[in-house]
Structures are given as C-alpha cells and as structure tokens.
C-alpha cells in the first residue's frame, strides 16, 4: 500500500534517480491542498450509509429482478451482502482519496473481486451501476452541492468553504477511483 510520498520514493528508486523538481512540485500541491482533501474525504465518509443505501436502491429500481427469486439480491442474506459490498467499496475509495494513490483500493479491495463475483454469480454490470451512482453522489458531496431534487428531505450540506468548481481536481481524482472499480469488474 502506497501513498503519494511512498509512491514518489518507489518510482524514483525504480530508475535510480533522486526525487526531482516535478515530483516535489506535485507533493507540494498535495500538501497545499491537504485541508480540501480532508474535507472531500469527510464529505464522503459522513454520508456513506445514505450514499450506499441510495445507490443500491437505485440499482434495484432499475432492475427489480435482482430482488426476485433467482436475483442476486434475493433473499435478504444476499441483499445484506450487496449493501455490505457497497460500503466496502466506498470505504476503500475514501482511503485512496486520502492517500492520493489507488494502491490500497487495488490491493485490498479489487484484487480478485471480479473472479469472486464470477464464482458467486454476482452481476458485475449491476454492481458497476451502483458504483456509478456513488461516483455521482461523491462528486455532489465533495462540491457540497447535493441536489434538492435527488436528496429531498435527506438533503445534507457539510458547509464547506471551498465548493463547486474549486473542487474540480478532487472530484476528478475521486471519480478516477470509482472508475477503477468499474474497470476492475468489467
Ligand atoms: C475487503 C474487500 C472485500 C470485498 C470487496 C468483498 C466482497 C465479497 N462479496 C461477496 C459476496 C456477495 N456480494 C454480493 C453483491 C451484490 N449482489 C448483487 O446482486 C449486487 C449487484 C451486488 C451489490 C452491489 C452478494 C449478493 C454476495 C453474496 C453472494 C452469495 O453468497 O450468493 C463475497 C463472498 C463472501 C461473502 O458472502 O461474504 C466477497 C468476498 N469481501 C471483502 O472482504
């Protein structure tokens, strides 16, 4: 498991180089935007249970066969396993966002997941859909712009001082981790 700092050292070492100016500039940016990054992690982590239940519910609304006999969210034991998997995936995305590096997500969550799902008959397109919904929710929460239309009474704002487009790089980075999950399953 690596973070931006250990990644810089490992990458430089692999080519017998010292850590250069460009690498240091990237690390400096990571440090300078540290509070924003922590806010982004907090925005996801604090809304995680709502995000997961909403994403799984959305996935099922679009494909109700999942909760009928023969569907992979039937019976309740499988529904619970699915919700738990949504939580696991979201948790590892927050770790990657904190570290600024995807290795924790790749090594501890995605490694072998496609094969496990194939063995258990868990439909990966449905999982990818739930992950895609969580990606959209995460973007809204990092920007602190959850939509009234979608959140309804559950609308919750973090009160972040840096919002909207000023969070674009963190939104994009978080999005890239969700994309890794989707790519690992397809
Ligand atoms: C730390 C990392 C980690 C991951 C990622 C993980 C995933 C994981 N999900 C599993 C099962 C499962 N995963 C699902 C998930 C779903 N079914 C659907 O229809 C949906 C599309 C989807 C939810 C989005 C289900 C239903 C099972 C149980 C399948 C079964 O037992 O038949 C299993 C098999 C063992 C078990 O049931 O607990 C593993 C290992 N476990 C871990 O320790």
mmCIF file with all atom_site columns, C-alpha atoms and ligand atoms in Angstrom:
data_model
loop_
_atom_site.group_PDB
_atom_site.id
_atom_site.type_symbol
_atom_site.label_atom_id
_atom_site.label_alt_id
_atom_site.label_comp_id
_atom_site.label_asym_id
_atom_site.label_entity_id
_atom_site.label_seq_id
_atom_site.pdbx_PDB_ins_code
_atom_site.Cartn_x
_atom_site.Cartn_y
_atom_site.Cartn_z
_atom_site.occupancy
_atom_site.B_iso_or_equiv
_atom_site.pdbx_formal_charge
_atom_site.auth_seq_id
_atom_site.auth_comp_id
_atom_site.auth_asym_id
_atom_site.auth_atom_id
_atom_site.pdbx_PDB_model_num
ATOM   1   C CA  . UNK A 1 1   ? 0.000   0.000   0.000   1.00 0.00 ? 1   UNK A CA  1
ATOM   2   C CA  . UNK A 1 2   ? 1.433   3.327   -1.110  1.00 0.00 ? 2   UNK A CA  1
ATOM   3   C CA  . UNK A 1 3   ? 0.571   6.997   -0.705  1.00 0.00 ? 3   UNK A CA  1
ATOM   4   C CA  . UNK A 1 4   ? 1.797   9.950   -2.759  1.00 0.00 ? 4   UNK A CA  1
ATOM   5   C CA  . UNK A 1 5   ? 5.017   10.159  -0.722  1.00 0.00 ? 5   UNK A CA  1
ATOM   6   C CA  . UNK A 1 6   ? 5.975   6.482   -0.738  1.00 0.00 ? 6   UNK A CA  1
ATOM   7   C CA  . UNK A 1 7   ? 4.926   6.313   -4.411  1.00 0.00 ? 7   UNK A CA  1
ATOM   8   C CA  . UNK A 1 8   ? 7.368   9.132   -5.242  1.00 0.00 ? 8   UNK A CA  1
ATOM   9   C CA  . UNK A 1 9   ? 10.179  7.267   -3.451  1.00 0.00 ? 9   UNK A CA  1
ATOM   10  C CA  . UNK A 1 10  ? 9.384   3.898   -5.060  1.00 0.00 ? 10  UNK A CA  1
ATOM   11  C CA  . UNK A 1 11  ? 9.111   5.425   -8.532  1.00 0.00 ? 11  UNK A CA  1
ATOM   12  C CA  . UNK A 1 12  ? 12.391  7.337   -8.198  1.00 0.00 ? 12  UNK A CA  1
ATOM   13  C CA  . UNK A 1 13  ? 14.157  4.289   -6.775  1.00 0.00 ? 13  UNK A CA  1
ATOM   14  C CA  . UNK A 1 14  ? 12.990  2.106   -9.662  1.00 0.00 ? 14  UNK A CA  1
ATOM   15  C CA  . UNK A 1 15  ? 15.031  4.260   -12.026 1.00 0.00 ? 15  UNK A CA  1
ATOM   16  C CA  . UNK A 1 16  ? 17.879  5.010   -9.595  1.00 0.00 ? 16  UNK A CA  1
ATOM   17  C CA  . UNK A 1 17  ? 17.001  8.691   -9.526  1.00 0.00 ? 17  UNK A CA  1
ATOM   18  C CA  . UNK A 1 18  ? 16.641  11.274  -6.821  1.00 0.00 ? 18  UNK A CA  1
ATOM   19  C CA  . UNK A 1 19  ? 13.193  12.768  -6.323  1.00 0.00 ? 19  UNK A CA  1
ATOM   20  C CA  . UNK A 1 20  ? 13.140  15.585  -8.857  1.00 0.00 ? 20  UNK A CA  1
ATOM   21  C CA  . UNK A 1 21  ? 11.650  19.058  -9.128  1.00 0.00 ? 21  UNK A CA  1
ATOM   22  C CA  . UNK A 1 22  ? 8.452   17.915  -10.852 1.00 0.00 ? 22  UNK A CA  1
ATOM   23  C CA  . UNK A 1 23  ? 7.840   15.230  -8.228  1.00 0.00 ? 23  UNK A CA  1
ATOM   24  C CA  . UNK A 1 24  ? 8.396   17.730  -5.442  1.00 0.00 ? 24  UNK A CA  1
ATOM   25  C CA  . UNK A 1 25  ? 6.021   20.217  -7.064  1.00 0.00 ? 25  UNK A CA  1
ATOM   26  C CA  . UNK A 1 26  ? 3.320   17.541  -7.143  1.00 0.00 ? 26  UNK A CA  1
ATOM   27  C CA  . UNK A 1 27  ? 3.936   16.694  -3.478  1.00 0.00 ? 27  UNK A CA  1
ATOM   28  C CA  . UNK A 1 28  ? 3.868   20.379  -2.587  1.00 0.00 ? 28  UNK A CA  1
ATOM   29  C CA  . UNK A 1 29  ? 0.465   20.663  -4.257  1.00 0.00 ? 29  UNK A CA  1
ATOM   30  C CA  . UNK A 1 30  ? -0.750  17.601  -2.317  1.00 0.00 ? 30  UNK A CA  1
ATOM   31  C CA  . UNK A 1 31  ? 0.291   19.285  0.937   1.00 0.00 ? 31  UNK A CA  1
ATOM   32  C CA  . UNK A 1 32  ? -1.078  22.694  -0.037  1.00 0.00 ? 32  UNK A CA  1
ATOM   33  C CA  . UNK A 1 33  ? -4.492  21.235  -0.823  1.00 0.00 ? 33  UNK A CA  1
ATOM   34  C CA  . UNK A 1 34  ? -4.457  18.958  2.230   1.00 0.00 ? 34  UNK A CA  1
ATOM   35  C CA  . UNK A 1 35  ? -7.373  20.561  4.051   1.00 0.00 ? 35  UNK A CA  1
ATOM   36  C CA  . UNK A 1 36  ? -9.533  20.426  0.950   1.00 0.00 ? 36  UNK A CA  1
ATOM   37  C CA  . UNK A 1 37  ? -8.650  16.747  0.544   1.00 0.00 ? 37  UNK A CA  1
ATOM   38  C CA  . UNK A 1 38  ? -9.620  16.019  4.150   1.00 0.00 ? 38  UNK A CA  1
ATOM   39  C CA  . UNK A 1 39  ? -12.904 17.869  3.585   1.00 0.00 ? 39  UNK A CA  1
ATOM   40  C CA  . UNK A 1 40  ? -13.543 15.733  0.497   1.00 0.00 ? 40  UNK A CA  1
ATOM   41  C CA  . UNK A 1 41  ? -12.845 12.509  2.401   1.00 0.00 ? 41  UNK A CA  1
ATOM   42  C CA  . UNK A 1 42  ? -15.096 13.687  5.220   1.00 0.00 ? 42  UNK A CA  1
ATOM   43  C CA  . UNK A 1 43  ? -17.867 14.650  2.788   1.00 0.00 ? 43  UNK A CA  1
ATOM   44  C CA  . UNK A 1 44  ? -17.965 11.072  1.500   1.00 0.00 ? 44  UNK A CA  1
ATOM   45  C CA  . UNK A 1 45  ? -17.363 9.288   4.812   1.00 0.00 ? 45  UNK A CA  1
ATOM   46  C CA  . UNK A 1 46  ? -20.012 11.277  6.693   1.00 0.00 ? 46  UNK A CA  1
ATOM   47  C CA  . UNK A 1 47  ? -22.633 10.494  4.062   1.00 0.00 ? 47  UNK A CA  1
ATOM   48  C CA  . UNK A 1 48  ? -21.549 6.937   3.343   1.00 0.00 ? 48  UNK A CA  1
ATOM   49  C CA  . UNK A 1 49  ? -24.511 4.971   4.687   1.00 0.00 ? 49  UNK A CA  1
ATOM   50  C CA  . UNK A 1 50  ? -27.006 7.238   2.900   1.00 0.00 ? 50  UNK A CA  1
ATOM   51  C CA  . UNK A 1 51  ? -24.967 7.054   -0.322  1.00 0.00 ? 51  UNK A CA  1
ATOM   52  C CA  . UNK A 1 52  ? -24.734 3.257   -0.244  1.00 0.00 ? 52  UNK A CA  1
ATOM   53  C CA  . UNK A 1 53  ? -28.403 2.612   0.504   1.00 0.00 ? 53  UNK A CA  1
ATOM   54  C CA  . UNK A 1 54  ? -29.471 5.127   -2.154  1.00 0.00 ? 54  UNK A CA  1
ATOM   55  C CA  . UNK A 1 55  ? -27.110 3.665   -4.770  1.00 0.00 ? 55  UNK A CA  1
ATOM   56  C CA  . UNK A 1 56  ? -28.222 0.071   -4.139  1.00 0.00 ? 56  UNK A CA  1
ATOM   57  C CA  . UNK A 1 57  ? -31.882 1.152   -4.092  1.00 0.00 ? 57  UNK A CA  1
ATOM   58  C CA  . UNK A 1 58  ? -31.388 2.970   -7.413  1.00 0.00 ? 58  UNK A CA  1
ATOM   59  C CA  . UNK A 1 59  ? -29.687 -0.074  -8.925  1.00 0.00 ? 59  UNK A CA  1
ATOM   60  C CA  . UNK A 1 60  ? -32.632 -2.262  -7.837  1.00 0.00 ? 60  UNK A CA  1
ATOM   61  C CA  . UNK A 1 61  ? -35.299 0.212   -9.034  1.00 0.00 ? 61  UNK A CA  1
ATOM   62  C CA  . UNK A 1 62  ? -33.754 -0.001  -12.487 1.00 0.00 ? 62  UNK A CA  1
ATOM   63  C CA  . UNK A 1 63  ? -33.622 -3.807  -12.344 1.00 0.00 ? 63  UNK A CA  1
ATOM   64  C CA  . UNK A 1 64  ? -36.229 -5.222  -9.959  1.00 0.00 ? 64  UNK A CA  1
ATOM   65  C CA  . UNK A 1 65  ? -35.369 -8.793  -10.979 1.00 0.00 ? 65  UNK A CA  1
ATOM   66  C CA  . UNK A 1 66  ? -32.435 -8.510  -8.553  1.00 0.00 ? 66  UNK A CA  1
ATOM   67  C CA  . UNK A 1 67  ? -34.773 -8.848  -5.541  1.00 0.00 ? 67  UNK A CA  1
ATOM   68  C CA  . UNK A 1 68  ? -36.960 -11.582 -7.009  1.00 0.00 ? 68  UNK A CA  1
ATOM   69  C CA  . UNK A 1 69  ? -36.262 -15.294 -6.617  1.00 0.00 ? 69  UNK A CA  1
ATOM   70  C CA  . UNK A 1 70  ? -33.187 -16.063 -8.708  1.00 0.00 ? 70  UNK A CA  1
ATOM   71  C CA  . UNK A 1 71  ? -31.915 -12.463 -8.474  1.00 0.00 ? 71  UNK A CA  1
ATOM   72  C CA  . UNK A 1 72  ? -28.596 -11.908 -6.759  1.00 0.00 ? 72  UNK A CA  1
ATOM   73  C CA  . UNK A 1 73  ? -30.042 -9.578  -4.073  1.00 0.00 ? 73  UNK A CA  1
ATOM   74  C CA  . UNK A 1 74  ? -32.552 -12.299 -3.085  1.00 0.00 ? 74  UNK A CA  1
ATOM   75  C CA  . UNK A 1 75  ? -33.049 -13.404 -0.333  1.00 0.00 ? 75  UNK A CA  1
ATOM   76  C CA  . UNK A 1 76  ? -32.209 -10.932 2.454   1.00 0.00 ? 76  UNK A CA  1
ATOM   77  C CA  . UNK A 1 77  ? -28.865 -12.584 3.113   1.00 0.00 ? 77  UNK A CA  1
ATOM   78  C CA  . UNK A 1 78  ? -27.729 -11.584 -0.374  1.00 0.00 ? 78  UNK A CA  1
ATOM   79  C CA  . UNK A 1 79  ? -29.291 -8.125  -0.088  1.00 0.00 ? 79  UNK A CA  1
ATOM   80  C CA  . UNK A 1 80  ? -27.236 -7.618  3.078   1.00 0.00 ? 80  UNK A CA  1
ATOM   81  C CA  . UNK A 1 81  ? -24.073 -8.878  1.337   1.00 0.00 ? 81  UNK A CA  1
ATOM   82  C CA  . UNK A 1 82  ? -24.686 -6.447  -1.515  1.00 0.00 ? 82  UNK A CA  1
ATOM   83  C CA  . UNK A 1 83  ? -25.158 -3.455  0.814   1.00 0.00 ? 83  UNK A CA  1
ATOM   84  C CA  . UNK A 1 84  ? -22.037 -4.518  2.682   1.00 0.00 ? 84  UNK A CA  1
ATOM   85  C CA  . UNK A 1 85  ? -20.046 -4.703  -0.572  1.00 0.00 ? 85  UNK A CA  1
ATOM   86  C CA  . UNK A 1 86  ? -21.226 -1.182  -1.472  1.00 0.00 ? 86  UNK A CA  1
ATOM   87  C CA  . UNK A 1 87  ? -19.957 0.021   1.893   1.00 0.00 ? 87  UNK A CA  1
ATOM   88  C CA  . UNK A 1 88  ? -16.630 -1.794  1.473   1.00 0.00 ? 88  UNK A CA  1
ATOM   89  C CA  . UNK A 1 89  ? -16.057 -0.292  -1.976  1.00 0.00 ? 89  UNK A CA  1
ATOM   90  C CA  . UNK A 1 90  ? -16.913 3.236   -0.832  1.00 0.00 ? 90  UNK A CA  1
ATOM   91  C CA  . UNK A 1 91  ? -14.671 2.880   2.211   1.00 0.00 ? 91  UNK A CA  1
ATOM   92  C CA  . UNK A 1 92  ? -11.682 1.865   0.084   1.00 0.00 ? 92  UNK A CA  1
ATOM   93  C CA  . UNK A 1 93  ? -12.335 4.761   -2.306  1.00 0.00 ? 93  UNK A CA  1
ATOM   94  C CA  . UNK A 1 94  ? -12.085 7.143   0.673   1.00 0.00 ? 94  UNK A CA  1
ATOM   95  C CA  . UNK A 1 95  ? -8.779  5.536   1.713   1.00 0.00 ? 95  UNK A CA  1
ATOM   96  C CA  . UNK A 1 96  ? -7.402  6.012   -1.815  1.00 0.00 ? 96  UNK A CA  1
ATOM   97  C CA  . UNK A 1 97  ? -8.565  9.627   -1.868  1.00 0.00 ? 97  UNK A CA  1
ATOM   98  C CA  . UNK A 1 98  ? -6.897  10.245  1.487   1.00 0.00 ? 98  UNK A CA  1
ATOM   99  C CA  . UNK A 1 99  ? -3.615  8.658   0.340   1.00 0.00 ? 99  UNK A CA  1
ATOM   100 C CA  . UNK A 1 100 ? -3.743  10.251  -3.107  1.00 0.00 ? 100 UNK A CA  1
ATOM   101 C CA  . UNK A 1 101 ? -2.959  6.803   -4.504  1.00 0.00 ? 101 UNK A CA  1
ATOM   102 C CA  . UNK A 1 102 ? -5.091  3.891   -5.715  1.00 0.00 ? 102 UNK A CA  1
ATOM   103 C CA  . UNK A 1 103 ? -2.912  1.047   -4.446  1.00 0.00 ? 103 UNK A CA  1
ATOM   104 C CA  . UNK A 1 104 ? -4.866  0.473   -1.212  1.00 0.00 ? 104 UNK A CA  1
ATOM   105 C CA  . UNK A 1 105 ? -8.059  0.138   -3.265  1.00 0.00 ? 105 UNK A CA  1
ATOM   106 C CA  . UNK A 1 106 ? -6.423  -2.107  -5.851  1.00 0.00 ? 106 UNK A CA  1
ATOM   107 C CA  . UNK A 1 107 ? -4.574  -4.396  -3.426  1.00 0.00 ? 107 UNK A CA  1
ATOM   108 C CA  . UNK A 1 108 ? -7.113  -4.802  -0.641  1.00 0.00 ? 108 UNK A CA  1
ATOM   109 C CA  . UNK A 1 109 ? -10.464 -4.483  -2.356  1.00 0.00 ? 109 UNK A CA  1
ATOM   110 C CA  . UNK A 1 110 ? -10.323 -5.014  -6.123  1.00 0.00 ? 110 UNK A CA  1
ATOM   111 C CA  . UNK A 1 111 ? -7.680  -7.729  -6.298  1.00 0.00 ? 111 UNK A CA  1
ATOM   112 C CA  . UNK A 1 112 ? -9.617  -10.898 -7.218  1.00 0.00 ? 112 UNK A CA  1
ATOM   113 C CA  . UNK A 1 113 ? -13.043 -9.276  -6.849  1.00 0.00 ? 113 UNK A CA  1
ATOM   114 C CA  . UNK A 1 114 ? -14.066 -9.949  -10.453 1.00 0.00 ? 114 UNK A CA  1
ATOM   115 C CA  . UNK A 1 115 ? -13.224 -13.643 -10.018 1.00 0.00 ? 115 UNK A CA  1
ATOM   116 C CA  . UNK A 1 116 ? -15.095 -13.800 -6.683  1.00 0.00 ? 116 UNK A CA  1
ATOM   117 C CA  . UNK A 1 117 ? -18.151 -12.229 -8.283  1.00 0.00 ? 117 UNK A CA  1
ATOM   118 C CA  . UNK A 1 118 ? -17.970 -14.615 -11.238 1.00 0.00 ? 118 UNK A CA  1
ATOM   119 C CA  . UNK A 1 119 ? -17.817 -17.592 -8.875  1.00 0.00 ? 119 UNK A CA  1
ATOM   120 C CA  . UNK A 1 120 ? -20.831 -16.351 -6.874  1.00 0.00 ? 120 UNK A CA  1
ATOM   121 C CA  . UNK A 1 121 ? -22.884 -15.168 -9.826  1.00 0.00 ? 121 UNK A CA  1
ATOM   122 C CA  . UNK A 1 122 ? -22.870 -11.542 -8.645  1.00 0.00 ? 122 UNK A CA  1
ATOM   123 C CA  . UNK A 1 123 ? -23.805 -9.464  -11.717 1.00 0.00 ? 123 UNK A CA  1
ATOM   124 C CA  . UNK A 1 124 ? -20.970 -7.041  -12.415 1.00 0.00 ? 124 UNK A CA  1
ATOM   125 C CA  . UNK A 1 125 ? -22.991 -4.713  -14.658 1.00 0.00 ? 125 UNK A CA  1
ATOM   126 C CA  . UNK A 1 126 ? -25.405 -4.087  -11.761 1.00 0.00 ? 126 UNK A CA  1
ATOM   127 C CA  . UNK A 1 127 ? -22.503 -3.566  -9.366  1.00 0.00 ? 127 UNK A CA  1
ATOM   128 C CA  . UNK A 1 128 ? -20.949 -1.139  -11.850 1.00 0.00 ? 128 UNK A CA  1
ATOM   129 C CA  . UNK A 1 129 ? -24.248 0.766   -11.986 1.00 0.00 ? 129 UNK A CA  1
ATOM   130 C CA  . UNK A 1 130 ? -24.332 1.112   -8.175  1.00 0.00 ? 130 UNK A CA  1
ATOM   131 C CA  . UNK A 1 131 ? -20.697 2.273   -8.205  1.00 0.00 ? 131 UNK A CA  1
ATOM   132 C CA  . UNK A 1 132 ? -21.552 4.771   -10.958 1.00 0.00 ? 132 UNK A CA  1
ATOM   133 C CA  . UNK A 1 133 ? -24.325 6.217   -8.779  1.00 0.00 ? 133 UNK A CA  1
ATOM   134 C CA  . UNK A 1 134 ? -21.892 6.502   -5.852  1.00 0.00 ? 134 UNK A CA  1
ATOM   135 C CA  . UNK A 1 135 ? -19.454 8.316   -8.160  1.00 0.00 ? 135 UNK A CA  1
ATOM   136 C CA  . UNK A 1 136 ? -22.119 10.926  -8.960  1.00 0.00 ? 136 UNK A CA  1
ATOM   137 C CA  . UNK A 1 137 ? -23.104 11.251  -5.283  1.00 0.00 ? 137 UNK A CA  1
ATOM   138 C CA  . UNK A 1 138 ? -19.446 11.674  -4.255  1.00 0.00 ? 138 UNK A CA  1
ATOM   139 C CA  . UNK A 1 139 ? -18.981 14.472  -6.791  1.00 0.00 ? 139 UNK A CA  1
ATOM   140 C CA  . UNK A 1 140 ? -22.029 16.282  -5.385  1.00 0.00 ? 140 UNK A CA  1
ATOM   141 C CA  . UNK A 1 141 ? -20.890 15.851  -1.781  1.00 0.00 ? 141 UNK A CA  1
ATOM   142 C CA  . UNK A 1 142 ? -17.276 16.909  -2.442  1.00 0.00 ? 142 UNK A CA  1
ATOM   143 C CA  . UNK A 1 143 ? -18.562 20.063  -4.159  1.00 0.00 ? 143 UNK A CA  1
ATOM   144 C CA  . UNK A 1 144 ? -21.028 20.369  -1.269  1.00 0.00 ? 144 UNK A CA  1
ATOM   145 C CA  . UNK A 1 145 ? -23.765 20.758  -3.845  1.00 0.00 ? 145 UNK A CA  1
ATOM   146 C CA  . UNK A 1 146 ? -26.124 17.837  -3.231  1.00 0.00 ? 146 UNK A CA  1
ATOM   147 C CA  . UNK A 1 147 ? -29.238 18.372  -5.339  1.00 0.00 ? 147 UNK A CA  1
ATOM   148 C CA  . UNK A 1 148 ? -32.569 19.078  -3.685  1.00 0.00 ? 148 UNK A CA  1
ATOM   149 C CA  . UNK A 1 149 ? -34.338 17.173  -6.460  1.00 0.00 ? 149 UNK A CA  1
ATOM   150 C CA  . UNK A 1 150 ? -32.470 13.964  -5.709  1.00 0.00 ? 150 UNK A CA  1
ATOM   151 C CA  . UNK A 1 151 ? -31.894 14.226  -1.958  1.00 0.00 ? 151 UNK A CA  1
ATOM   152 C CA  . UNK A 1 152 ? -35.318 15.534  -0.925  1.00 0.00 ? 152 UNK A CA  1
ATOM   153 C CA  . UNK A 1 153 ? -35.772 15.644  2.839   1.00 0.00 ? 153 UNK A CA  1
ATOM   154 C CA  . UNK A 1 154 ? -32.442 13.915  3.335   1.00 0.00 ? 154 UNK A CA  1
ATOM   155 C CA  . UNK A 1 155 ? -30.502 16.827  1.814   1.00 0.00 ? 155 UNK A CA  1
ATOM   156 C CA  . UNK A 1 156 ? -27.458 17.489  3.935   1.00 0.00 ? 156 UNK A CA  1
ATOM   157 C CA  . UNK A 1 157 ? -24.734 20.061  3.383   1.00 0.00 ? 157 UNK A CA  1
ATOM   158 C CA  . UNK A 1 158 ? -21.313 19.969  5.008   1.00 0.00 ? 158 UNK A CA  1
ATOM   159 C CA  . UNK A 1 159 ? -20.906 23.742  5.000   1.00 0.00 ? 159 UNK A CA  1
ATOM   160 C CA  . UNK A 1 160 ? -17.512 23.537  3.262   1.00 0.00 ? 160 UNK A CA  1
ATOM   161 C CA  . UNK A 1 161 ? -15.824 26.826  2.500   1.00 0.00 ? 161 UNK A CA  1
ATOM   162 C CA  . UNK A 1 162 ? -14.385 25.537  -0.788  1.00 0.00 ? 162 UNK A CA  1
ATOM   163 C CA  . UNK A 1 163 ? -17.231 24.374  -3.002  1.00 0.00 ? 163 UNK A CA  1
ATOM   164 C CA  . UNK A 1 164 ? -18.352 23.916  -6.596  1.00 0.00 ? 164 UNK A CA  1
ATOM   165 C CA  . UNK A 1 165 ? -15.796 24.137  -9.389  1.00 0.00 ? 165 UNK A CA  1
ATOM   166 C CA  . UNK A 1 166 ? -12.989 24.946  -6.991  1.00 0.00 ? 166 UNK A CA  1
ATOM   167 C CA  . UNK A 1 167 ? -13.132 21.271  -6.015  1.00 0.00 ? 167 UNK A CA  1
ATOM   168 C CA  . UNK A 1 168 ? -12.771 20.084  -9.603  1.00 0.00 ? 168 UNK A CA  1
ATOM   169 C CA  . UNK A 1 169 ? -9.429  18.318  -9.191  1.00 0.00 ? 169 UNK A CA  1
ATOM   170 C CA  . UNK A 1 170 ? -10.582 16.365  -6.126  1.00 0.00 ? 170 UNK A CA  1
ATOM   171 C CA  . UNK A 1 171 ? -13.868 15.485  -7.835  1.00 0.00 ? 171 UNK A CA  1
ATOM   172 C CA  . UNK A 1 172 ? -11.901 14.205  -10.824 1.00 0.00 ? 172 UNK A CA  1
ATOM   173 C CA  . UNK A 1 173 ? -9.499  12.263  -8.633  1.00 0.00 ? 173 UNK A CA  1
ATOM   174 C CA  . UNK A 1 174 ? -12.308 10.638  -6.625  1.00 0.00 ? 174 UNK A CA  1
ATOM   175 C CA  . UNK A 1 175 ? -14.052 9.867   -9.920  1.00 0.00 ? 175 UNK A CA  1
ATOM   176 C CA  . UNK A 1 176 ? -10.939 8.090   -11.160 1.00 0.00 ? 176 UNK A CA  1
ATOM   177 C CA  . UNK A 1 177 ? -11.056 5.721   -8.164  1.00 0.00 ? 177 UNK A CA  1
ATOM   178 C CA  . UNK A 1 178 ? -14.709 4.851   -8.847  1.00 0.00 ? 178 UNK A CA  1
ATOM   179 C CA  . UNK A 1 179 ? -13.729 4.276   -12.491 1.00 0.00 ? 179 UNK A CA  1
ATOM   180 C CA  . UNK A 1 180 ? -11.033 1.870   -11.342 1.00 0.00 ? 180 UNK A CA  1
ATOM   181 C CA  . UNK A 1 181 ? -13.670 -0.163  -9.512  1.00 0.00 ? 181 UNK A CA  1
ATOM   182 C CA  . UNK A 1 182 ? -15.863 -0.275  -12.619 1.00 0.00 ? 182 UNK A CA  1
ATOM   183 C CA  . UNK A 1 183 ? -12.901 -1.185  -14.849 1.00 0.00 ? 183 UNK A CA  1
ATOM   184 C CA  . UNK A 1 184 ? -11.776 -3.909  -12.451 1.00 0.00 ? 184 UNK A CA  1
ATOM   185 C CA  . UNK A 1 185 ? -15.178 -5.585  -12.730 1.00 0.00 ? 185 UNK A CA  1
ATOM   186 C CA  . UNK A 1 186 ? -15.616 -5.303  -16.491 1.00 0.00 ? 186 UNK A CA  1
HETATM 187 C C1  . LIG B 2 .   ? -12.176 -6.166  1.798   1.00 0.00 ? 1   LIG B C1  1
HETATM 188 C C2  . LIG B 2 .   ? -12.652 -6.398  0.465   1.00 0.00 ? 1   LIG B C2  1
HETATM 189 C C3  . LIG B 2 .   ? -13.789 -7.357  0.285   1.00 0.00 ? 1   LIG B C3  1
HETATM 190 C C4  . LIG B 2 .   ? -14.681 -7.366  -0.743  1.00 0.00 ? 1   LIG B C4  1
HETATM 191 C C5  . LIG B 2 .   ? -14.715 -6.402  -1.886  1.00 0.00 ? 1   LIG B C5  1
HETATM 192 C C6  . LIG B 2 .   ? -15.570 -8.481  -0.556  1.00 0.00 ? 1   LIG B C6  1
HETATM 193 C C7  . LIG B 2 .   ? -16.574 -8.868  -1.441  1.00 0.00 ? 1   LIG B C7  1
HETATM 194 C C8  . LIG B 2 .   ? -17.353 -10.074 -1.389  1.00 0.00 ? 1   LIG B C8  1
HETATM 195 N N1  . LIG B 2 .   ? -18.669 -10.064 -1.732  1.00 0.00 ? 1   LIG B N1  1
HETATM 196 C C9  . LIG B 2 .   ? -19.172 -11.337 -1.558  1.00 0.00 ? 1   LIG B C9  1
HETATM 197 C C10 . LIG B 2 .   ? -20.499 -11.762 -1.740  1.00 0.00 ? 1   LIG B C10 1
HETATM 198 C C11 . LIG B 2 .   ? -21.616 -11.073 -2.291  1.00 0.00 ? 1   LIG B C11 1
HETATM 199 N N2  . LIG B 2 .   ? -21.640 -9.850  -2.908  1.00 0.00 ? 1   LIG B N2  1
HETATM 200 C C12 . LIG B 2 .   ? -22.920 -9.550  -3.329  1.00 0.00 ? 1   LIG B C12 1
HETATM 201 C C13 . LIG B 2 .   ? -23.205 -8.293  -4.022  1.00 0.00 ? 1   LIG B C13 1
HETATM 202 C C14 . LIG B 2 .   ? -24.167 -7.946  -4.939  1.00 0.00 ? 1   LIG B C14 1
HETATM 203 N N3  . LIG B 2 .   ? -25.165 -8.720  -5.439  1.00 0.00 ? 1   LIG B N3  1
HETATM 204 C C15 . LIG B 2 .   ? -25.920 -8.040  -6.332  1.00 0.00 ? 1   LIG B C15 1
HETATM 205 O O1  . LIG B 2 .   ? -26.860 -8.506  -6.976  1.00 0.00 ? 1   LIG B O1  1
HETATM 206 C C16 . LIG B 2 .   ? -25.455 -6.659  -6.477  1.00 0.00 ? 1   LIG B C16 1
HETATM 207 C C17 . LIG B 2 .   ? -25.214 -6.310  -7.922  1.00 0.00 ? 1   LIG B C17 1
HETATM 208 C C18 . LIG B 2 .   ? -24.209 -6.611  -5.603  1.00 0.00 ? 1   LIG B C18 1
HETATM 209 C C19 . LIG B 2 .   ? -24.186 -5.406  -4.646  1.00 0.00 ? 1   LIG B C19 1
HETATM 210 C C20 . LIG B 2 .   ? -23.910 -4.130  -5.347  1.00 0.00 ? 1   LIG B C20 1
HETATM 211 C C21 . LIG B 2 .   ? -23.744 -10.612 -2.940  1.00 0.00 ? 1   LIG B C21 1
HETATM 212 C C22 . LIG B 2 .   ? -25.259 -10.755 -3.136  1.00 0.00 ? 1   LIG B C22 1
HETATM 213 C C23 . LIG B 2 .   ? -22.935 -11.594 -2.306  1.00 0.00 ? 1   LIG B C23 1
HETATM 214 C C24 . LIG B 2 .   ? -23.361 -12.923 -1.738  1.00 0.00 ? 1   LIG B C24 1
HETATM 215 C C25 . LIG B 2 .   ? -23.486 -13.916 -2.862  1.00 0.00 ? 1   LIG B C25 1
HETATM 216 C C26 . LIG B 2 .   ? -23.836 -15.297 -2.384  1.00 0.00 ? 1   LIG B C26 1
HETATM 217 O O2  . LIG B 2 .   ? -23.431 -15.697 -1.293  1.00 0.00 ? 1   LIG B O2  1
HETATM 218 O O3  . LIG B 2 .   ? -24.537 -15.952 -3.142  1.00 0.00 ? 1   LIG B O3  1
HETATM 219 C C27 . LIG B 2 .   ? -18.101 -12.171 -1.108  1.00 0.00 ? 1   LIG B C27 1
HETATM 220 C C28 . LIG B 2 .   ? -18.202 -13.649 -0.809  1.00 0.00 ? 1   LIG B C28 1
HETATM 221 C C29 . LIG B 2 .   ? -18.191 -13.919 0.687   1.00 0.00 ? 1   LIG B C29 1
HETATM 222 C C30 . LIG B 2 .   ? -19.344 -13.293 1.404   1.00 0.00 ? 1   LIG B C30 1
HETATM 223 O O4  . LIG B 2 .   ? -20.524 -13.507 1.029   1.00 0.00 ? 1   LIG B O4  1
HETATM 224 O O5  . LIG B 2 .   ? -19.070 -12.528 2.341   1.00 0.00 ? 1   LIG B O5  1
HETATM 225 C C31 . LIG B 2 .   ? -16.970 -11.402 -1.023  1.00 0.00 ? 1   LIG B C31 1
HETATM 226 C C32 . LIG B 2 .   ? -15.578 -11.880 -0.647  1.00 0.00 ? 1   LIG B C32 1
HETATM 227 N N4  . LIG B 2 .   ? -15.236 -9.095  0.608   1.00 0.00 ? 1   LIG B N4  1
HETATM 228 C C33 . LIG B 2 .   ? -14.166 -8.446  1.153   1.00 0.00 ? 1   LIG B C33 1
HETATM 229 O O6  . LIG B 2 .   ? -13.613 -8.770  2.226   1.00 0.00 ? 1   LIG B O6  1
#
